[in-house]
XYZ file of C-alpha atoms in Angstrom:
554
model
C 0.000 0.000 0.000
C 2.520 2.029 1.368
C 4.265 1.765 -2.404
C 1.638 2.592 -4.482
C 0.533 5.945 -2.116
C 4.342 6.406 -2.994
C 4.200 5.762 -6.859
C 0.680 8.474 -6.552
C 2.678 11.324 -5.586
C 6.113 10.565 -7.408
C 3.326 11.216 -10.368
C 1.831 14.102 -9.454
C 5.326 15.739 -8.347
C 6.007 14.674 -11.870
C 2.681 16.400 -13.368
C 3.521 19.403 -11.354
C 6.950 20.319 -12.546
C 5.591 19.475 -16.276
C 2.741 21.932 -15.896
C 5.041 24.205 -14.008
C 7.941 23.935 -17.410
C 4.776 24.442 -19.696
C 3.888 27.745 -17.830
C 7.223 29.027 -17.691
C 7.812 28.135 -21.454
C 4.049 29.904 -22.534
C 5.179 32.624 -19.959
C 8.811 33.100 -22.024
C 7.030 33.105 -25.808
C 4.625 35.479 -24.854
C 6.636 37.877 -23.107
C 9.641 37.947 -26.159
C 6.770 38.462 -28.694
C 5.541 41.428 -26.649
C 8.996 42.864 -26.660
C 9.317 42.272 -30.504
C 6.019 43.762 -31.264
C 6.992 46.806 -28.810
C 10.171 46.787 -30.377
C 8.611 47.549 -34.425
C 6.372 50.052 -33.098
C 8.749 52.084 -31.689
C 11.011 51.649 -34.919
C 7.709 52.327 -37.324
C 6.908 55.696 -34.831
C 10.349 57.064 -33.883
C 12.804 55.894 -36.097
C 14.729 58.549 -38.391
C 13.522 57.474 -41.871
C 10.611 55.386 -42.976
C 10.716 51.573 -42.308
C 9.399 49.056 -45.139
C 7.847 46.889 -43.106
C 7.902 43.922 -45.463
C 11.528 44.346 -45.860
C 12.281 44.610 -41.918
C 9.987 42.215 -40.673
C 10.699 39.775 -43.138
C 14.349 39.897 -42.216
C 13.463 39.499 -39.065
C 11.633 36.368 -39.809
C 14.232 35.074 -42.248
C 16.763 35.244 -39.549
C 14.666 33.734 -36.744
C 14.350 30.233 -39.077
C 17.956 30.902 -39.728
C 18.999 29.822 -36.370
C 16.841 26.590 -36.709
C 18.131 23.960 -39.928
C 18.224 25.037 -43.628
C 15.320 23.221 -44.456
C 12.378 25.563 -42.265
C 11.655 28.485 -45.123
C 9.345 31.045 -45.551
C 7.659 31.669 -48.585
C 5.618 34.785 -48.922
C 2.172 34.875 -51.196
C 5.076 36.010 -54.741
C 7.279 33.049 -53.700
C 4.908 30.332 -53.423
C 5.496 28.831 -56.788
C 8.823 28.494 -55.747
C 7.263 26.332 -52.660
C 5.070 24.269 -55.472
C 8.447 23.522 -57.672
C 10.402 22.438 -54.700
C 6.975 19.707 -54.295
C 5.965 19.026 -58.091
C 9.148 19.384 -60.375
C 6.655 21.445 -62.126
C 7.053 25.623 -63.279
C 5.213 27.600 -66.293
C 8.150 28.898 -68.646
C 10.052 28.121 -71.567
C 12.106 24.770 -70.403
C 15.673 25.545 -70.616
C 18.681 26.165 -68.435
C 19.963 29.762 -68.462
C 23.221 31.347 -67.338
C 25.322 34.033 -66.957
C 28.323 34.534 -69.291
C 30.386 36.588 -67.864
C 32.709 38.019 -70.721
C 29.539 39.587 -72.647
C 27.974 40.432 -69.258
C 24.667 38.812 -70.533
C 22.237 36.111 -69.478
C 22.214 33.733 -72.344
C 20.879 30.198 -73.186
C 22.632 27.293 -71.770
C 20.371 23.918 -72.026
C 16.950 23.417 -73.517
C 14.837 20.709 -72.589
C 13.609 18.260 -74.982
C 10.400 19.004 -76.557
C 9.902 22.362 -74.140
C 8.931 25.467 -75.962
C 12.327 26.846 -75.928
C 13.572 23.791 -78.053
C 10.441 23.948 -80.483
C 11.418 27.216 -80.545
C 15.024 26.366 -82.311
C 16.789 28.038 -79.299
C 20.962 27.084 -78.916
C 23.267 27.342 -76.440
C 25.177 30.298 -76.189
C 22.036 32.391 -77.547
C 21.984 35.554 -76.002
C 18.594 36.973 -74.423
C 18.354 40.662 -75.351
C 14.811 41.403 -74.101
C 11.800 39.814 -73.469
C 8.528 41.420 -74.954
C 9.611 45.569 -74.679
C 11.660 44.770 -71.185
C 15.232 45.061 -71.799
C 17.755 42.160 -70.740
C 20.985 43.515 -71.357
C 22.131 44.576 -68.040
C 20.128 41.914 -65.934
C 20.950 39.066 -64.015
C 19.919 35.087 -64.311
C 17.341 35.220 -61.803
C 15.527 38.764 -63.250
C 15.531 36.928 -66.413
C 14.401 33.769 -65.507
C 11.558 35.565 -63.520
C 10.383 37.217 -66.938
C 10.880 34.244 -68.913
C 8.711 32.417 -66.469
C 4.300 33.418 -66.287
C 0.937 31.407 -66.627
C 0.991 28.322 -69.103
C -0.521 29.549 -72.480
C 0.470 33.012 -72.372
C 2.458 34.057 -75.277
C 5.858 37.130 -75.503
C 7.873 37.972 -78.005
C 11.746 36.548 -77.467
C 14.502 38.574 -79.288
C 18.251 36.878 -79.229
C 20.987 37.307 -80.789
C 23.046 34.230 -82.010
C 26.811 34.095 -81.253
C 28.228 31.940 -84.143
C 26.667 33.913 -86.698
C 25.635 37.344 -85.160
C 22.204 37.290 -86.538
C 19.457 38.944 -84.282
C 16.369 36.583 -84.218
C 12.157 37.537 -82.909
C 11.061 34.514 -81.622
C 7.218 34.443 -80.363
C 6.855 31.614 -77.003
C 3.647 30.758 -75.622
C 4.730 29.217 -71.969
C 3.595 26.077 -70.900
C 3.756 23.838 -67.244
C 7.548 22.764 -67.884
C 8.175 19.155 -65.668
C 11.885 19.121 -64.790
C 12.791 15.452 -66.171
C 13.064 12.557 -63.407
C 13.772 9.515 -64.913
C 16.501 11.413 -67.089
C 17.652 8.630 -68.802
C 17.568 4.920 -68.652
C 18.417 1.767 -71.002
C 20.212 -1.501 -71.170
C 23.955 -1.329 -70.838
C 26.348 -4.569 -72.211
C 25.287 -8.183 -70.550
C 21.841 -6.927 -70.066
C 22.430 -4.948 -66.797
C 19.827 -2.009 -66.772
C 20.328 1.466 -65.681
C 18.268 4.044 -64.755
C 19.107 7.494 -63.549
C 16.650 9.241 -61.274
C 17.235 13.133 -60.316
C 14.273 13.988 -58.147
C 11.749 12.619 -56.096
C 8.562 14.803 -57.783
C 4.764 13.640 -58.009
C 4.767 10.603 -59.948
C 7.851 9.489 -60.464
C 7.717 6.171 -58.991
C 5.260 5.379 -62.002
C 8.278 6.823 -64.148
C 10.510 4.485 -62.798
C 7.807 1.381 -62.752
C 7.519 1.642 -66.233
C 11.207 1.749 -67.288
C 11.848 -1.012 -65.277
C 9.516 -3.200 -66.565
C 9.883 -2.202 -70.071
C 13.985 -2.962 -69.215
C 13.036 -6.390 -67.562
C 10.525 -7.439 -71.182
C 13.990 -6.631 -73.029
C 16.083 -9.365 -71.242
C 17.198 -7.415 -68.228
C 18.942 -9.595 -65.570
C 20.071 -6.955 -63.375
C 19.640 -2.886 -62.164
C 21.335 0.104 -61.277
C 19.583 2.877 -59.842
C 21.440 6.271 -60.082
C 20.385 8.192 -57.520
C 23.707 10.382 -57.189
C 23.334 13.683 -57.281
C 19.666 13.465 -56.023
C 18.419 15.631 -53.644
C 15.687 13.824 -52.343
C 11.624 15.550 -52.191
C 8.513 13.193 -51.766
C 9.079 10.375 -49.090
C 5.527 8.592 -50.297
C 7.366 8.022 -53.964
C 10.456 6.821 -52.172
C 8.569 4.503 -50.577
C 6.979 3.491 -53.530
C 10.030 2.920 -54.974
C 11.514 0.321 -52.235
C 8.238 -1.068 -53.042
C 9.168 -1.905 -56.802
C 11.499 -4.762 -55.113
C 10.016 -5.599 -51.875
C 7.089 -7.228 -50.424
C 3.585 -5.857 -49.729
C 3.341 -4.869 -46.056
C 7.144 -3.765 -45.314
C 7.500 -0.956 -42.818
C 10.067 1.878 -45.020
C 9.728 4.551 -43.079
C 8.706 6.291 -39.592
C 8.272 9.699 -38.957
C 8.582 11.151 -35.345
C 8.545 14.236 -33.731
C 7.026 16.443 -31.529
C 3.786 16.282 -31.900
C 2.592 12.986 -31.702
C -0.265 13.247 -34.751
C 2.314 14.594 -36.928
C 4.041 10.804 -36.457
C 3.605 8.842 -39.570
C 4.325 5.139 -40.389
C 4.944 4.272 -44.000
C 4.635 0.837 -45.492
C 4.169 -0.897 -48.811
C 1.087 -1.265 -50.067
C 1.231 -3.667 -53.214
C 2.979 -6.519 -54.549
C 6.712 -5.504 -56.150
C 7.187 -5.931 -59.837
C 10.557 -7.733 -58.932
C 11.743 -9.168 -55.767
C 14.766 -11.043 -56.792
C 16.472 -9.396 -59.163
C 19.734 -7.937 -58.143
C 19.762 -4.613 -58.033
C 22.561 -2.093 -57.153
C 22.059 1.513 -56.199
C 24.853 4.564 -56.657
C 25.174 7.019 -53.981
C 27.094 10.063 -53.536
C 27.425 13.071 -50.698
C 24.478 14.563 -52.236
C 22.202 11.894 -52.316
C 19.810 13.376 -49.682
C 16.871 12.556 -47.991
C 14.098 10.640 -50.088
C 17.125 9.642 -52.016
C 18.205 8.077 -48.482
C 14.900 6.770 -47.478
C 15.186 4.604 -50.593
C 18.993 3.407 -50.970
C 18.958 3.194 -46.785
C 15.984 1.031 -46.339
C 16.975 -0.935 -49.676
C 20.389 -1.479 -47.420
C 18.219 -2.564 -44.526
C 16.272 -4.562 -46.369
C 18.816 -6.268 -47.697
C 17.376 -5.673 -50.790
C 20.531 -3.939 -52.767
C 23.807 -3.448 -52.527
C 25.119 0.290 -52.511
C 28.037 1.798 -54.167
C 29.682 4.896 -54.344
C 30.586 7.458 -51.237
C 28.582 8.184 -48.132
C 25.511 10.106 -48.634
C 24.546 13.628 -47.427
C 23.042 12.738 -44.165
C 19.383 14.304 -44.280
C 17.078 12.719 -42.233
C 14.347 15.645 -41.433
C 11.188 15.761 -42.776
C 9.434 19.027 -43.765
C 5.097 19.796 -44.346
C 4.016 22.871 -45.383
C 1.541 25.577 -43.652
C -0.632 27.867 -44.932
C -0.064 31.323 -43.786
C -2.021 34.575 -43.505
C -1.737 36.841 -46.975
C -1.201 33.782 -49.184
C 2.105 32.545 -47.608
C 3.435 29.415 -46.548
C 5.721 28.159 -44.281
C 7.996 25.109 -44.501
C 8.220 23.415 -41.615
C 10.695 20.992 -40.314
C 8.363 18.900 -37.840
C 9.941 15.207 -37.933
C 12.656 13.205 -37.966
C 12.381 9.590 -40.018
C 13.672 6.380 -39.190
C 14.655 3.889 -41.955
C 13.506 -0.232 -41.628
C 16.298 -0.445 -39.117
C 15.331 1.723 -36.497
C 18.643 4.392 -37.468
C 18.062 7.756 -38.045
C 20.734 9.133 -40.673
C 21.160 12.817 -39.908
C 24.433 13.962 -39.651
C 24.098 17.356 -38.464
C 22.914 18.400 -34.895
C 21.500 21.662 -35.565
C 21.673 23.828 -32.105
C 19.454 26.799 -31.073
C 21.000 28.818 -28.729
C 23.288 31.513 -29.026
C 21.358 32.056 -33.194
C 22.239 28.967 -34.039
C 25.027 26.405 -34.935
C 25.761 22.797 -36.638
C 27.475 20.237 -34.980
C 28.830 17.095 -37.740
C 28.199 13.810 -35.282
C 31.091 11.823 -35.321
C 31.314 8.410 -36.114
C 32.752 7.327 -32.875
C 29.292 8.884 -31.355
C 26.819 6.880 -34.168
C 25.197 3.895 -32.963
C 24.810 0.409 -34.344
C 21.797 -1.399 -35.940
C 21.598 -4.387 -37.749
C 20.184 -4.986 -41.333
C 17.622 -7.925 -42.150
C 20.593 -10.616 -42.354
C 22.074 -8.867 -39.146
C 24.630 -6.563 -40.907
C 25.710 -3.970 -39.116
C 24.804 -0.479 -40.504
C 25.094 2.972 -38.687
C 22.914 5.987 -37.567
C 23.886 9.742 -38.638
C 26.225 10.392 -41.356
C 24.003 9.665 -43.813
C 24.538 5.844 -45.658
C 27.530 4.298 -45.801
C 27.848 2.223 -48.793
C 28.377 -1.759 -48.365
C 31.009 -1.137 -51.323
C 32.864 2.460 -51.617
C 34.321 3.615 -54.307
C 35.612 7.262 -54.988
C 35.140 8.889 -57.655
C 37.657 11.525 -59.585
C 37.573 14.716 -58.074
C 36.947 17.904 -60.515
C 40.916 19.488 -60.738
C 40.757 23.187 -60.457
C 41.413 24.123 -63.606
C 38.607 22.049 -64.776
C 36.296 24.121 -62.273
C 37.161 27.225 -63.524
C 36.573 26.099 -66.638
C 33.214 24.771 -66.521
C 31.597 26.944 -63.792
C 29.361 29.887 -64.654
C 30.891 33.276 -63.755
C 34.574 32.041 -62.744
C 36.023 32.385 -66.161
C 35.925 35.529 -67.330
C 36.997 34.812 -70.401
C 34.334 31.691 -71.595
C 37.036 30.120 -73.246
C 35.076 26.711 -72.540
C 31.874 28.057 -73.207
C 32.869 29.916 -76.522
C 34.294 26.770 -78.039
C 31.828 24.396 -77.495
C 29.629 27.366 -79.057
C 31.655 27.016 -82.013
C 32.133 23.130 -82.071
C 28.003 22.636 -81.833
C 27.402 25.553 -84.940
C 30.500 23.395 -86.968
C 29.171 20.068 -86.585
C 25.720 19.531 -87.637
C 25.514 16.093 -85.592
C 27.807 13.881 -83.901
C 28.279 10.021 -82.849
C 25.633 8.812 -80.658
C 26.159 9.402 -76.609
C 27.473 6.116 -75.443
C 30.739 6.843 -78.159
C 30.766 10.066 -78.615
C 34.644 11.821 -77.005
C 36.624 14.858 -77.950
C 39.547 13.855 -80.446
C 42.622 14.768 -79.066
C 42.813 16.999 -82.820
C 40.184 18.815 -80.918
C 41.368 19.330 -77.868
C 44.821 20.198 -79.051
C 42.829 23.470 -80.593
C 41.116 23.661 -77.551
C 43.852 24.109 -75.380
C 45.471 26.800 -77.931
C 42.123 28.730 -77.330
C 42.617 28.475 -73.581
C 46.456 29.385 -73.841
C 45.325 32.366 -76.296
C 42.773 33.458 -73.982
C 43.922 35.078 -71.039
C 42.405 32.582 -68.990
C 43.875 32.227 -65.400
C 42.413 30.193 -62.274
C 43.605 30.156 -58.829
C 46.621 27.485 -58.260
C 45.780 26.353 -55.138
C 49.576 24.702 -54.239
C 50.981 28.179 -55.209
C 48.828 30.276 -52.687
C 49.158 27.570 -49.803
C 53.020 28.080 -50.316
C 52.796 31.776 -50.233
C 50.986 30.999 -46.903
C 53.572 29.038 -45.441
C 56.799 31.349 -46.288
C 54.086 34.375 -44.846
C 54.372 32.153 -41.497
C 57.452 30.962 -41.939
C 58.969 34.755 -42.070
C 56.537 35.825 -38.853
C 58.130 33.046 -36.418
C 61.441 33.447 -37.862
C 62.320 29.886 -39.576
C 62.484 31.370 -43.268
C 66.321 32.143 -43.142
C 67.002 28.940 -42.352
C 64.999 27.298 -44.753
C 65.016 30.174 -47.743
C 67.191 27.739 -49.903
C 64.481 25.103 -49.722
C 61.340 27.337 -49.988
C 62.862 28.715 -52.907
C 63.662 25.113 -54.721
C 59.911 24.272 -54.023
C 58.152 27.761 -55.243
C 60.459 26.886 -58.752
C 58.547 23.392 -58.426
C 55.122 24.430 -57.510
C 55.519 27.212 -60.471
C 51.875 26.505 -62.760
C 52.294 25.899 -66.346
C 49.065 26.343 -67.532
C 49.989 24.094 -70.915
C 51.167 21.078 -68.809
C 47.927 21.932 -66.625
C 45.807 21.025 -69.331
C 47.751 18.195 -70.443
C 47.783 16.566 -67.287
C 44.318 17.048 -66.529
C 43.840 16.395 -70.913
C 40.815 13.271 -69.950
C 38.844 15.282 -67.652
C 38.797 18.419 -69.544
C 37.839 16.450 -72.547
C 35.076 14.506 -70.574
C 33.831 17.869 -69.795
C 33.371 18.799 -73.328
C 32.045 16.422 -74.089
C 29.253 16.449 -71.455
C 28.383 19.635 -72.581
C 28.401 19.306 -76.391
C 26.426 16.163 -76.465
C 22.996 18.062 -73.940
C 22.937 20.195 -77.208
C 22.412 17.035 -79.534
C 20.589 14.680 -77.406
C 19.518 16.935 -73.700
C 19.894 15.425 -70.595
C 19.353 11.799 -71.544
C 22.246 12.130 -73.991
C 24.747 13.892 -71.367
C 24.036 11.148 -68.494
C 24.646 8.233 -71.232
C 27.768 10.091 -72.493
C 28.595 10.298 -68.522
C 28.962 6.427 -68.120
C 31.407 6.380 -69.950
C 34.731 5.876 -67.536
C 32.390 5.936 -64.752
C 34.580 4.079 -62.065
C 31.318 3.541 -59.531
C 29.275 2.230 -62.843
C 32.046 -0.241 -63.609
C 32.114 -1.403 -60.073
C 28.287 -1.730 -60.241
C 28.050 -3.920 -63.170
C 31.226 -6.201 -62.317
C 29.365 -7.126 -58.579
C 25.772 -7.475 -60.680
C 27.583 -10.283 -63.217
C 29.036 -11.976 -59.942
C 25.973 -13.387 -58.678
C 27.894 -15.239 -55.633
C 29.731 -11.698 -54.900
C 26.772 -9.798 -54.883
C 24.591 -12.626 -52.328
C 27.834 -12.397 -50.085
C 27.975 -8.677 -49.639
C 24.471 -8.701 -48.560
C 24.326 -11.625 -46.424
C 27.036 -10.551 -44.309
C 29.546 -13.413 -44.354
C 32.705 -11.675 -44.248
C-alpha cells in the first residue's frame, strides 16, 4: 500500500513540474513576442527614416528560421510557386537552363529541354537573351531573367536573341507552358543486359516513371539494375517509398516519422505486390544523395534488398510539411525526424538553437549500431555508408574554372563548345561520342590564347607558409628550400591542361552532347569511364559476390 501511495505522488510531483515547465515556457514566448512587437512600433513611430515593413519584418523572420536547420523556409504569397516547384518538379516557362556569361555580361541560353517550348522554338546554347517582350535584358541578371521568362501556361511574348556563331538577331514568339523538370533522365540496357536508370528527383509521380522503365527494361532481357540516384536531392518520401516497393514485399515498414507532436508521427509501409523481388539490383550514392534519395537506398540497405556503391551520402534525415499562412504565404516546416527499416536515423548534423544557431557534424565514434535484415551492421547519422565504396575523380581546379558559370571571365570553354556545336551539324551517338585529341589540341590553344587564369591552389598555400614561416622566424634557415619548391610548384598552364587532358575532354564532351541529345544524352555520355558504374556492373555479373555482400559473411 505504502508503495503505491508512494508511486501516486512521485506522479503528481512529476505532473507538477511538467505543468510548471509548460507555464514558464508559454510565460517566455509570450513575453519575447511582446517585446518584438513593442520593439517595431517604436522603430515604425520614432525611427529617423521610414521603415518598409515587409523588408524589416521579413528579415526578421528570415533570420529567426535561420537559427533553426536550412530546411524551415518562408515563402511569402510572390514566392509560393517556388514552394510548389520544390513539391511538383513542375514551373510555367520556356524549359531551358539559363546562365550568366560573364565576358559579354549577358544572361544567355545554356540547355533546352527536350520538346519544351524553348527547343520547339530552335533556341541554342550560347544564344543571347536581349529582351523579353519591350523589357530590356541587357544589363540583368539570371534570376531577373528567368523571372520574366517564367508566367501562366498559355500566355504568349515575343523573345529577341541574338546568335553568337553567326551574329544574326532573331524575334522569336513563345507561348509558356507547365515545364516538368525530367526525373527519370535517362535509362536503357547497358552490355550483358544490366539495366540502368538514372533518377534526379523525387517529384509527383515518379515512382510510375521508374515502374515503367523497369519493366519495359526487364521485357527486353534485363537480368540486373542500377539505380542512379547520385546527385539526387531527395523531395517526396511517399514516392520513395513506392520505390523500395518496386522490389520488396507488400506490407514492409520503409519509413517512420517522429517528432514532436505525436499526430504529426507517420508510419509508411508498402502497399502492393513488387514488380521484382529477386532481381539484383545495385544503387549509386554520392554526398548529395539526400533525404528521399536516403529513405530509398537506406531502407533498400536494410532490407537487404541492394547493394550500394559509391561514397557516403549527405546525411538528411528531417522531414518538412508545409503551412498555410495569412496573406497567401506558406511556411515550410521541419516537424519530424524519419527512421529507416532499421530503427537508425541518418542525420548527420545536430543543428543547435541557442546563441542564433550552430551545426554540430556527429562523429562516427558517437553513431550507434543497428543491424540490417541478415544482421549486418549499418550505422545511424552520417548519412549511408555504402556496403562497397568507391571514390570517384575529383573535378581538378582548372577544370572548375573552366566549366563553372561566372569564374572564367573569359568563356574560353563556353565559346568553343559554341563554335564546335554551330560546326558540326551532328555527332556520334552518346554512349561513343569523345573529344579527339585533334580537338582538344585546338582547344587548349584557345585556352592558352585566352587570357584565362584560375587560382593554383599549391601556389597560394606556399605563399601561406613562407608568410608564417617569415613571422616566427624559420624562413632564413629554410630560404634555400622554400625557394627550390616555389620553382617546383611554379603553374604551367599548358602542362595543366595536359595533365588534366581526360577530364577536360570529358567535360566537353558532357556539354556538347545536352545540345544534340539533352539530358538523356549527357548522363549516357557520362557512363562512360564511370569508375562507380564499372564497379556496379562487375558485382551485378558476380551473382555469388553480390549474395555475399548482402548476407554478411565476411
Amino acid at each position: 500500500m505504502k508503495h503505491i501511495f508512494l508511486t501516486f505522488v512521485a506522479c503528481m510531483l512529476s505532473l507538477t513540474v511538467m505543468a510548471q515547465v509548460d507555464d514558464d515556457h508559454y510565460f517566455e514566448v509570450k513575453k519575447q513576442l511582446d517585446i518584438f512587437n513593442t520593439i517595431y512600433k517604436n522603430l515604425d513611430m520614432l525611427y529617423v527614416d521610414t521603415l518598409d515593413a515587409k523588408e524589416v519584418i521579413g528579415t526578421g523572420i528570415d533570420a529567426m528560421l535561420k537559427s533553426l536547420d536550412p530546411y524551415t523556409e518562408y515563402f511569402p504569397e510572390e514566392e509560393a510557386d517556388n514552394l510548389k516547384e520544390i513539391y511538383t518538379g513542375k514551373f510555367a516557362g520556356i524549359g531551358a537552363l539559363i546562365r550568366y556569361n560573364a565576358k559579354l555580361k549577358r544572361v544567355v541560353i545554356d540547355e533546352p529541354y527536350e520538346g519544351m517550348p524553348a527547343d520547339k522554338a530552335g533556341l541554342k546554347k550560347g544564344d543571347i537573351i536581349l529582351s523579353i517582350d519591350d523589357s530590356l535584358m541587357t544589363d540583368k541578371d539570371v534570376s531577373y531573367v528567368s523571372s520574366h521568362l517564367r508566367g501562366e501556361p498559355g500566355t504568349t511574348f515575343m523573345l529577341k536573341i541574338q546568335r553568337p556563331s553567326t551574329g544574326k538577331k532573331m524575334q522569336i514568339k513563345i507561348t509558356r507552358k507547365v515545364i516538368q523538370t525530367p526525373t527519370v533522365t535517362y535509362y536503357g540496357l547497358r552490355p550483358d543486359n544490366i539495366g540502368y536508370l538514372h533518377l534526379s528527383q523525387f517529384t509527383e509521380d515518379c515512382s510510375k516513371e521508374v515502374r515503367n522503365a523497369f519493366i519495359e527494361m526487364k521485357e527486353k532481357g534485363m537480368k540486373g539494375m542500377v539505380l542512379d540516384l547520385r546527385g539526387n536531392g531527395g523531395g517526396s518520401e511517399a514516392e520513395a517509398v513506392k520505390i523500395v516497393n518496386l522490389f520488396v514485399p507488400k506490407g514492409i515498414l520503409i519509413v517512420s516519422n517522429r517528432g514532436k507532436m505525436g499526430r504529426s508521427n507517420r508510419d509508411y509501409s508498402t502497399t502492393t505486390e513488387p514488380v521484382d523481388s529477386l532481381m539484383p539490383v545495385v544503387v549509386l550514392v554520392d554526398d548529395m544523395t539526400a533525404s528521399a534519395s536516403e529513405i530509398t537506398s537506406g531502407a533498400l540497405q536494410d532490407l537487404d534488398r541492394a547493394v550500394i556503391v559509391g561514397t557516403r551520402t549527405y546525411g538528411k534525415g528531417l522531414v518538412q510539411i508545409s503551412l498555410d499562412l495569412p496573406y497567401n504565404g506558406n511556411l515550410k516546416l521541419t516537424t519530424n525526424k524519419y527512421y529507416i527499416p532499421s530503427g537508425r536515423c541518418i542525420q548527420a548534423i545536430d543543428y543547435k538553437h541557442s546563441k542564433g544557431g550552430y551545426t554540430e557534424h556527429i562523429p562516427d565514434s558517437l553513431t550507434k549500431v543497428f543491424y540490417t535484415a541478415h544482421g549486418r551492421e549499418v550505422r545511424d547519422g552520417g548519412g549511408i555508408k555504402p556496403d562497397v565504396i568507391i571514390e570517384s575523380d575529383s573535378l581538378s581546379n582548372i577544370g572548375y574554372y573552366l566549366a563553372t558559370s561566372g569564374l572564367d571571365s573569359t568563356e574560353v570553354m563556353l565559346n568553343y563548345e559554341i563554335d564546335y556545336i554551330a560546326k558540326h551539324p551532328t555527332i556520334a551517338k552518346p554512349s561513343e561520342f569523345s573529344i579527339s585529341d585533334t580537338d582538344y589540341e585546338d582547344f587548349k590553344q584557345r585556352v592558352l590564347a585566352s587570357g584565362f587564369t584560375y587560382d593554383r591552389e599549391s601556389e597560394k598555400y606556399l605563399k601561406n607558409l613562407v608568410k608564417l614561416a617569415k613571422f616566427e622566424g624559420y624562413y632564413e634557415d629554410a630560404k634555400n628550400e622554400f625557394e627550390s619548391l616555389e620553382k617546383k610548384l611554379t603553374h604551367n598552364l599548358a602542362k595543366d591542361l595536359d595533365f588534366h587532358k581526360q577530364q577536360i575532354k570529358r567535360l566537353l564532351a558532357s556539354d556538347i552532347v545536352a545540345a544534340y541529345y539533352y539530358q538523356r544524352g549527357t548522363i549516357e555520355n557520362s557512363l562512360i569511364g564511370d569508375k562507380q558504374m564499372e564497379e556496379a556492373c562487375r558485382i551485378l555479373n558476380n551473382r555469388q559476390e553480390y549474395d555475399k555482400i548482402l548476407s554478411g559473411v565476411k
